[in-house]
Amino acid sequence: MYVFVIAYNGEALGERYEIMMLFVSSCGVLGALAIFPVVIDTMAFKGPKFEKDKGYAWVILFFSFLSHFAHIGFSFGTAGNLTIAHQEFFKVNLQKGSLIGSVYLGVMFLFGPIASILVKKLGCRFTEILGGFFLMLGLGVSVFSQDLWHAIVLYGVVAGIGASCCYTASSQILAIYFDKLKYLAFSLAVLGIYVGLMTWPILSQFLLNKFGYSHAMGIMACAHLLHIIAGISFFEPQEENLEGTTDKSDDVTPASSDEPKEKIDESLSKNIFAIELNMENFTKDNLSISGSSISDVTSVISVTSEEPKKNIDESLGKDNFAIELNMEDFTKDNISISGSSISETSSDISLESTTSDLKADFISVLKSWKMWLFIISGQLWNVNTAGFLLLLNDYIVHNTSMDKDEAALGVTIMGIANIVGCVSVILTSSLKFNRFIIYFISVAVFGVAALATSFTSSKVMFYCLGIICGLGRSVTISCLLGVASDLCTTSQLPLLFGLKLLLKGIGGMTLLPLASFIGGTTGERYGIIFVGSCGILAALAILPVVIDSLKKEKTIDSVESGLSSLPVSDTIEREANSRSITGADQQSKG
């Protein structure tokens, strides 16, 4: 807020206004550079013991909400306004002006797999802060952009990498802190995107009108300090600090024991030497006993040996006890060493099994036709939504009587409809229904509404279609996790999303420039028609999966109805027969 006040009062400085705005925008970049080493030093701080689905988890959810507001909400909320701003500032046509936004969105999705690796290796905290730093750097240095390629590199590539890191980290941290309420947490975090879609269009247009492109980019860079603050709060507790984890057994010495292997070998040698000495003494005593018995055979009955039998038994018992103690120490050391070997062997086996499971999951994802249709549908739908938001404002301004502010208001209304649709999905999350049907309908509705927008001629029609588009988009995103979890297992879900993000990035780098080319050469209307057609194709691509799910539901319902119509005795008899058959099969397999 302080930055906005300085920027607003900067007009009173006259000729110094340019210097003031450059100073303010540079402060955003320098602030990120100054706080970054301090944040790195706090990486080693370990938070208290946390529990899933309660306590500090809700603090994480709040900051994840703010992060979603600042990265995806900012990305799509400012896309249309920045397309026009790029055309006016760099004096280029629609195709080149929208190329910057296409590169930004494409890099954001293409960098998703690398951002996932950063989260896996360095943690959500580091990745979130790194993403905020790149966003502030890309937007802050864009103040000095003079040519088109400056904006492509700074805003398109640098800021796009930052948005990808923040999106991955702020989503992955929810899976760490939430288990039973993960669907609710994901929906509430996504709500931040829709709040951003409602806020950023008006806010960015106000800044562009008031201060111009360069100064507006510097001011908007300061807003991404939210990622630095959110990243600091993203503590990632160790597994033993989370509720539900089990402690390792202390009976076996771990492979990473503090006692060196040389000491273990030395102790083992000493114990073996002690055993040999006791065995030698034991043999000597027995030999002396045998010798005395042989030399004095006649005295055996009267037991006239030099050493009484009681003392001999006592000595023999002591030697046996010493041998048992040394054998016990020897056994413990062997167990300790064997435990270390077993621990190392089990860790190697678990690593090999994890690698084999990962390969098996990846192969199963690649072989599933349902997952491929789901990925292709998501790619086409991403072209529909991103291209629509990129081209919409330019089409409305140049082909209707509405101005930039009215076009931005339409995008804001779309953001309000997004919130309504997301809240509706949250309220109905406990109900049981076929989410594939809802997903198919919402994708188709958005595509048809985008096509219809290309023929809008009045303000009322534009705002009504914006509401329909907002509802379709929010329902699609809110149902995305449920549909994906129905298609694959939990272990396959990250692979599915990583592959989907990769293809989304490829589609954004290829089909979005094609849509801009069509809009720039043949008219903005045909560019929107192209992206709307991609939305309809996305709905058609997921249609076979919907039909297959309906067939499965029909089969399950028929089986359940058939079982419910049977008498109770017949049902019990069938269950007994099925159990006996199952037992016979298991015995035959054994």
mmCIF file of N, CA and C in Angstrom, residues 31-106:
data_model
loop_
_atom_site.group_PDB
_atom_site.id
_atom_site.type_symbol
_atom_site.label_atom_id
_atom_site.label_comp_id
_atom_site.label_asym_id
_atom_site.label_seq_id
_atom_site.Cartn_x
_atom_site.Cartn_y
_atom_site.Cartn_z
ATOM 1 N N GLY A 31 14.485 -5.328 -2.822
ATOM 2 C CA GLY A 31 13.906 -5.953 -1.631
ATOM 3 C C GLY A 31 13.976 -7.462 -1.701
ATOM 4 N N ALA A 32 13.684 -8.008 -2.885
ATOM 5 C CA ALA A 32 13.789 -9.464 -3.043
ATOM 6 C C ALA A 32 15.232 -9.926 -2.895
ATOM 7 N N LEU A 33 16.188 -9.153 -3.461
ATOM 8 C CA LEU A 33 17.594 -9.536 -3.344
ATOM 9 C C LEU A 33 18.083 -9.453 -1.905
ATOM 10 N N ALA A 34 17.563 -8.474 -1.149
ATOM 11 C CA ALA A 34 18.008 -8.307 0.232
ATOM 12 C C ALA A 34 17.467 -9.385 1.145
ATOM 13 N N ILE A 35 16.218 -9.772 0.934
ATOM 14 C CA ILE A 35 15.594 -10.742 1.837
ATOM 15 C C ILE A 35 15.948 -12.174 1.473
ATOM 16 N N PHE A 36 16.445 -12.387 0.259
ATOM 17 C CA PHE A 36 16.701 -13.762 -0.180
ATOM 18 C C PHE A 36 17.778 -14.460 0.661
ATOM 19 N N PRO A 37 18.949 -13.827 0.959
ATOM 20 C CA PRO A 37 19.920 -14.536 1.809
ATOM 21 C C PRO A 37 19.404 -14.812 3.210
ATOM 22 N N VAL A 38 18.618 -13.867 3.751
ATOM 23 C CA VAL A 38 18.070 -14.083 5.089
ATOM 24 C C VAL A 38 17.138 -15.281 5.104
ATOM 25 N N VAL A 39 16.347 -15.394 4.054
ATOM 26 C CA VAL A 39 15.419 -16.523 3.980
ATOM 27 C C VAL A 39 16.177 -17.830 3.833
ATOM 28 N N ILE A 40 17.269 -17.814 3.071
ATOM 29 C CA ILE A 40 18.066 -19.030 2.910
ATOM 30 C C ILE A 40 18.634 -19.477 4.255
ATOM 31 N N ASP A 41 19.029 -18.482 5.099
ATOM 32 C CA ASP A 41 19.568 -18.835 6.414
ATOM 33 C C ASP A 41 18.531 -19.460 7.314
ATOM 34 N N THR A 42 17.266 -19.134 7.093
ATOM 35 C CA THR A 42 16.204 -19.693 7.938
ATOM 36 C C THR A 42 15.710 -21.034 7.442
ATOM 37 N N MET A 43 16.301 -21.551 6.359
ATOM 38 C CA MET A 43 15.840 -22.822 5.816
ATOM 39 C C MET A 43 16.036 -23.963 6.810
ATOM 40 N N ALA A 44 17.095 -23.855 7.630
ATOM 41 C CA ALA A 44 17.397 -24.948 8.547
ATOM 42 C C ALA A 44 16.523 -24.935 9.787
ATOM 43 N N PHE A 45 15.708 -23.894 9.962
ATOM 44 C CA PHE A 45 14.864 -23.838 11.149
ATOM 45 C C PHE A 45 13.767 -24.885 11.061
ATOM 46 N N LYS A 46 13.661 -25.658 12.115
ATOM 47 C CA LYS A 46 12.663 -26.715 12.150
ATOM 48 C C LYS A 46 11.492 -26.266 13.003
ATOM 49 N N GLY A 47 10.320 -26.298 12.439
ATOM 50 C CA GLY A 47 9.135 -25.898 13.166
ATOM 51 C C GLY A 47 8.721 -26.928 14.184
ATOM 52 N N PRO A 48 7.707 -26.629 14.958
ATOM 53 C CA PRO A 48 7.233 -27.575 15.970
ATOM 54 C C PRO A 48 6.544 -28.765 15.327
ATOM 55 N N LYS A 49 6.100 -29.658 16.171
ATOM 56 C CA LYS A 49 5.409 -30.850 15.693
ATOM 57 C C LYS A 49 4.050 -30.460 15.135
ATOM 58 N N PHE A 50 3.759 -30.883 13.916
ATOM 59 C CA PHE A 50 2.529 -30.518 13.241
ATOM 60 C C PHE A 50 1.637 -31.737 13.072
ATOM 61 N N GLU A 51 0.358 -31.469 12.894
ATOM 62 C CA GLU A 51 -0.618 -32.518 12.646
ATOM 63 C C GLU A 51 -1.386 -32.174 11.382
ATOM 64 N N LYS A 52 -1.751 -33.201 10.649
ATOM 65 C CA LYS A 52 -2.466 -32.990 9.396
ATOM 66 C C LYS A 52 -3.910 -32.589 9.656
ATOM 67 N N ASP A 53 -4.446 -31.775 8.728
ATOM 68 C CA ASP A 53 -5.861 -31.382 8.708
ATOM 69 C C ASP A 53 -6.255 -30.462 9.857
ATOM 70 N N LYS A 54 -5.301 -29.960 10.636
ATOM 71 C CA LYS A 54 -5.662 -29.047 11.722
ATOM 72 C C LYS A 54 -4.427 -28.277 12.158
ATOM 73 N N GLY A 55 -4.675 -27.247 12.973
ATOM 74 C CA GLY A 55 -3.574 -26.460 13.503
ATOM 75 C C GLY A 55 -2.896 -25.629 12.429
ATOM 76 N N TYR A 56 -1.585 -25.787 12.315
ATOM 77 C CA TYR A 56 -0.796 -24.989 11.380
ATOM 78 C C TYR A 56 -1.148 -25.263 9.924
ATOM 79 N N ALA A 57 -1.838 -26.366 9.660
ATOM 80 C CA ALA A 57 -2.233 -26.677 8.282
ATOM 81 C C ALA A 57 -3.118 -25.583 7.696
ATOM 82 N N TRP A 58 -3.946 -24.960 8.534
ATOM 83 C CA TRP A 58 -4.837 -23.911 8.032
ATOM 84 C C TRP A 58 -4.073 -22.620 7.757
ATOM 85 N N VAL A 59 -2.966 -22.404 8.460
ATOM 86 C CA VAL A 59 -2.096 -21.271 8.128
ATOM 87 C C VAL A 59 -1.460 -21.492 6.758
ATOM 88 N N ILE A 60 -1.032 -22.718 6.514
ATOM 89 C CA ILE A 60 -0.484 -23.068 5.198
ATOM 90 C C ILE A 60 -1.527 -22.844 4.108
ATOM 91 N N LEU A 61 -2.767 -23.232 4.372
ATOM 92 C CA LEU A 61 -3.835 -23.053 3.393
ATOM 93 C C LEU A 61 -4.061 -21.575 3.093
ATOM 94 N N PHE A 62 -4.003 -20.729 4.116
ATOM 95 C CA PHE A 62 -4.201 -19.289 3.910
ATOM 96 C C PHE A 62 -3.118 -18.711 3.000
ATOM 97 N N PHE A 63 -1.860 -19.054 3.259
ATOM 98 C CA PHE A 63 -0.780 -18.521 2.431
ATOM 99 C C PHE A 63 -0.774 -19.153 1.040
ATOM 100 N N SER A 64 -1.227 -20.389 0.927
ATOM 101 C CA SER A 64 -1.384 -20.984 -0.398
ATOM 102 C C SER A 64 -2.468 -20.254 -1.184
ATOM 103 N N PHE A 65 -3.536 -19.853 -0.503
ATOM 104 C CA PHE A 65 -4.588 -19.053 -1.131
ATOM 105 C C PHE A 65 -4.012 -17.743 -1.672
ATOM 106 N N LEU A 66 -3.190 -17.054 -0.860
ATOM 107 C CA LEU A 66 -2.583 -15.797 -1.304
ATOM 108 C C LEU A 66 -1.635 -16.026 -2.479
ATOM 109 N N SER A 67 -0.915 -17.132 -2.441
ATOM 110 C CA SER A 67 0.004 -17.427 -3.539
ATOM 111 C C SER A 67 -0.748 -17.692 -4.837
ATOM 112 N N HIS A 68 -1.846 -18.441 -4.765
ATOM 113 C CA HIS A 68 -2.665 -18.672 -5.962
ATOM 114 C C HIS A 68 -3.245 -17.356 -6.486
ATOM 115 N N PHE A 69 -3.605 -16.463 -5.591
ATOM 116 C CA PHE A 69 -4.099 -15.146 -6.001
ATOM 117 C C PHE A 69 -3.036 -14.385 -6.783
ATOM 118 N N ALA A 70 -1.764 -14.542 -6.379
ATOM 119 C CA ALA A 70 -0.701 -13.729 -6.952
ATOM 120 C C ALA A 70 -0.034 -14.353 -8.168
ATOM 121 N N HIS A 71 -0.152 -15.674 -8.373
ATOM 122 C CA HIS A 71 0.508 -16.216 -9.575
ATOM 123 C C HIS A 71 -0.496 -16.541 -10.688
ATOM 124 N N ILE A 72 -1.384 -17.516 -10.516
ATOM 125 C CA ILE A 72 -2.327 -17.843 -11.589
ATOM 126 C C ILE A 72 -3.382 -16.754 -11.733
ATOM 127 N N GLY A 73 -3.851 -16.219 -10.608
ATOM 128 C CA GLY A 73 -4.819 -15.126 -10.697
ATOM 129 C C GLY A 73 -4.249 -13.926 -11.421
ATOM 130 N N PHE A 74 -2.999 -13.596 -11.132
ATOM 131 C CA PHE A 74 -2.329 -12.500 -11.834
ATOM 132 C C PHE A 74 -2.102 -12.847 -13.300
ATOM 133 N N SER A 75 -1.693 -14.076 -13.580
ATOM 134 C CA SER A 75 -1.337 -14.457 -14.949
ATOM 135 C C SER A 75 -2.518 -14.326 -15.896
ATOM 136 N N PHE A 76 -3.665 -14.882 -15.512
ATOM 137 C CA PHE A 76 -4.838 -14.836 -16.385
ATOM 138 C C PHE A 76 -5.636 -13.546 -16.212
ATOM 139 N N GLY A 77 -5.547 -12.922 -15.034
ATOM 140 C CA GLY A 77 -6.292 -11.681 -14.828
ATOM 141 C C GLY A 77 -5.730 -10.498 -15.584
ATOM 142 N N THR A 78 -4.426 -10.503 -15.849
ATOM 143 C CA THR A 78 -3.792 -9.394 -16.567
ATOM 144 C C THR A 78 -3.487 -9.719 -18.022
ATOM 145 N N ALA A 79 -3.799 -10.930 -18.474
ATOM 146 C CA ALA A 79 -3.403 -11.354 -19.824
ATOM 147 C C ALA A 79 -4.000 -10.457 -20.903
ATOM 148 N N GLY A 80 -5.299 -10.204 -20.826
ATOM 149 C CA GLY A 80 -5.942 -9.394 -21.860
ATOM 150 C C GLY A 80 -5.486 -7.952 -21.849
ATOM 151 N N ASN A 81 -5.365 -7.350 -20.662
ATOM 152 C CA ASN A 81 -4.930 -5.956 -20.573
ATOM 153 C C ASN A 81 -3.491 -5.782 -21.049
ATOM 154 N N LEU A 82 -2.624 -6.728 -20.704
ATOM 155 C CA LEU A 82 -1.230 -6.611 -21.124
ATOM 156 C C LEU A 82 -1.062 -6.841 -22.621
ATOM 157 N N THR A 83 -1.949 -7.605 -23.230
ATOM 158 C CA THR A 83 -1.871 -7.785 -24.688
ATOM 159 C C THR A 83 -2.050 -6.448 -25.403
ATOM 160 N N ILE A 84 -3.046 -5.687 -24.982
ATOM 161 C CA ILE A 84 -3.262 -4.356 -25.575
ATOM 162 C C ILE A 84 -2.112 -3.419 -25.217
ATOM 163 N N ALA A 85 -1.646 -3.493 -23.961
ATOM 164 C CA ALA A 85 -0.553 -2.621 -23.532
ATOM 165 C C ALA A 85 0.724 -2.903 -24.317
ATOM 166 N N HIS A 86 1.007 -4.155 -24.603
ATOM 167 C CA HIS A 86 2.193 -4.496 -25.388
ATOM 168 C C HIS A 86 2.083 -3.962 -26.815
ATOM 169 N N GLN A 87 0.896 -4.029 -27.393
ATOM 170 C CA GLN A 87 0.722 -3.503 -28.750
ATOM 171 C C GLN A 87 0.961 -1.997 -28.786
ATOM 172 N N GLU A 88 0.426 -1.297 -27.806
ATOM 173 C CA GLU A 88 0.539 0.162 -27.801
ATOM 174 C C GLU A 88 1.941 0.629 -27.432
ATOM 175 N N PHE A 89 2.574 -0.049 -26.493
ATOM 176 C CA PHE A 89 3.880 0.413 -26.015
ATOM 177 C C PHE A 89 4.988 0.094 -27.010
ATOM 178 N N PHE A 90 4.959 -1.106 -27.595
ATOM 179 C CA PHE A 90 6.012 -1.511 -28.527
ATOM 180 C C PHE A 90 5.639 -1.256 -29.986
ATOM 181 N N LYS A 91 4.439 -0.729 -30.236
ATOM 182 C CA LYS A 91 3.991 -0.387 -31.588
ATOM 183 C C LYS A 91 4.016 -1.608 -32.510
ATOM 184 N N VAL A 92 3.358 -2.683 -32.076
ATOM 185 C CA VAL A 92 3.323 -3.918 -32.853
ATOM 186 C C VAL A 92 1.865 -4.312 -33.069
ATOM 187 N N ASN A 93 1.656 -5.324 -33.918
ATOM 188 C CA ASN A 93 0.306 -5.795 -34.200
ATOM 189 C C ASN A 93 -0.137 -6.811 -33.142
ATOM 190 N N LEU A 94 -1.338 -7.356 -33.353
ATOM 191 C CA LEU A 94 -1.907 -8.290 -32.383
ATOM 192 C C LEU A 94 -1.071 -9.556 -32.263
ATOM 193 N N GLN A 95 -0.570 -10.053 -33.375
ATOM 194 C CA GLN A 95 0.183 -11.305 -33.340
ATOM 195 C C GLN A 95 1.434 -11.179 -32.472
ATOM 196 N N LYS A 96 2.199 -10.104 -32.668
ATOM 197 C CA LYS A 96 3.411 -9.918 -31.873
ATOM 198 C C LYS A 96 3.089 -9.500 -30.441
ATOM 199 N N GLY A 97 2.029 -8.728 -30.280
ATOM 200 C CA GLY A 97 1.670 -8.304 -28.926
ATOM 201 C C GLY A 97 1.224 -9.458 -28.049
ATOM 202 N N SER A 98 0.472 -10.373 -28.627
ATOM 203 C CA SER A 98 0.015 -11.536 -27.855
ATOM 204 C C SER A 98 1.090 -12.605 -27.720
ATOM 205 N N LEU A 99 2.173 -12.495 -28.524
ATOM 206 C CA LEU A 99 3.248 -13.476 -28.430
ATOM 207 C C LEU A 99 3.901 -13.452 -27.048
ATOM 208 N N ILE A 100 3.985 -12.275 -26.437
ATOM 209 C CA ILE A 100 4.614 -12.170 -25.116
ATOM 210 C C ILE A 100 3.810 -12.956 -24.087
ATOM 211 N N GLY A 101 2.490 -12.776 -24.105
ATOM 212 C CA GLY A 101 1.646 -13.530 -23.183
ATOM 213 C C GLY A 101 1.653 -15.018 -23.469
ATOM 214 N N SER A 102 1.741 -15.382 -24.751
ATOM 215 C CA SER A 102 1.798 -16.806 -25.105
ATOM 216 C C SER A 102 3.078 -17.450 -24.583
ATOM 217 N N VAL A 103 4.199 -16.745 -24.705
ATOM 218 C CA VAL A 103 5.462 -17.268 -24.181
ATOM 219 C C VAL A 103 5.393 -17.394 -22.663
ATOM 220 N N TYR A 104 4.802 -16.412 -22.011
ATOM 221 C CA TYR A 104 4.679 -16.447 -20.546
ATOM 222 C C TYR A 104 3.879 -17.669 -20.086
ATOM 223 N N LEU A 105 2.712 -17.878 -20.673
ATOM 224 C CA LEU A 105 1.879 -19.015 -20.282
ATOM 225 C C LEU A 105 2.520 -20.341 -20.683
ATOM 226 N N GLY A 106 3.170 -20.363 -21.860
ATOM 227 C CA GLY A 106 3.826 -21.593 -22.281
ATOM 228 C C GLY A 106 4.976 -21.981 -21.366
#
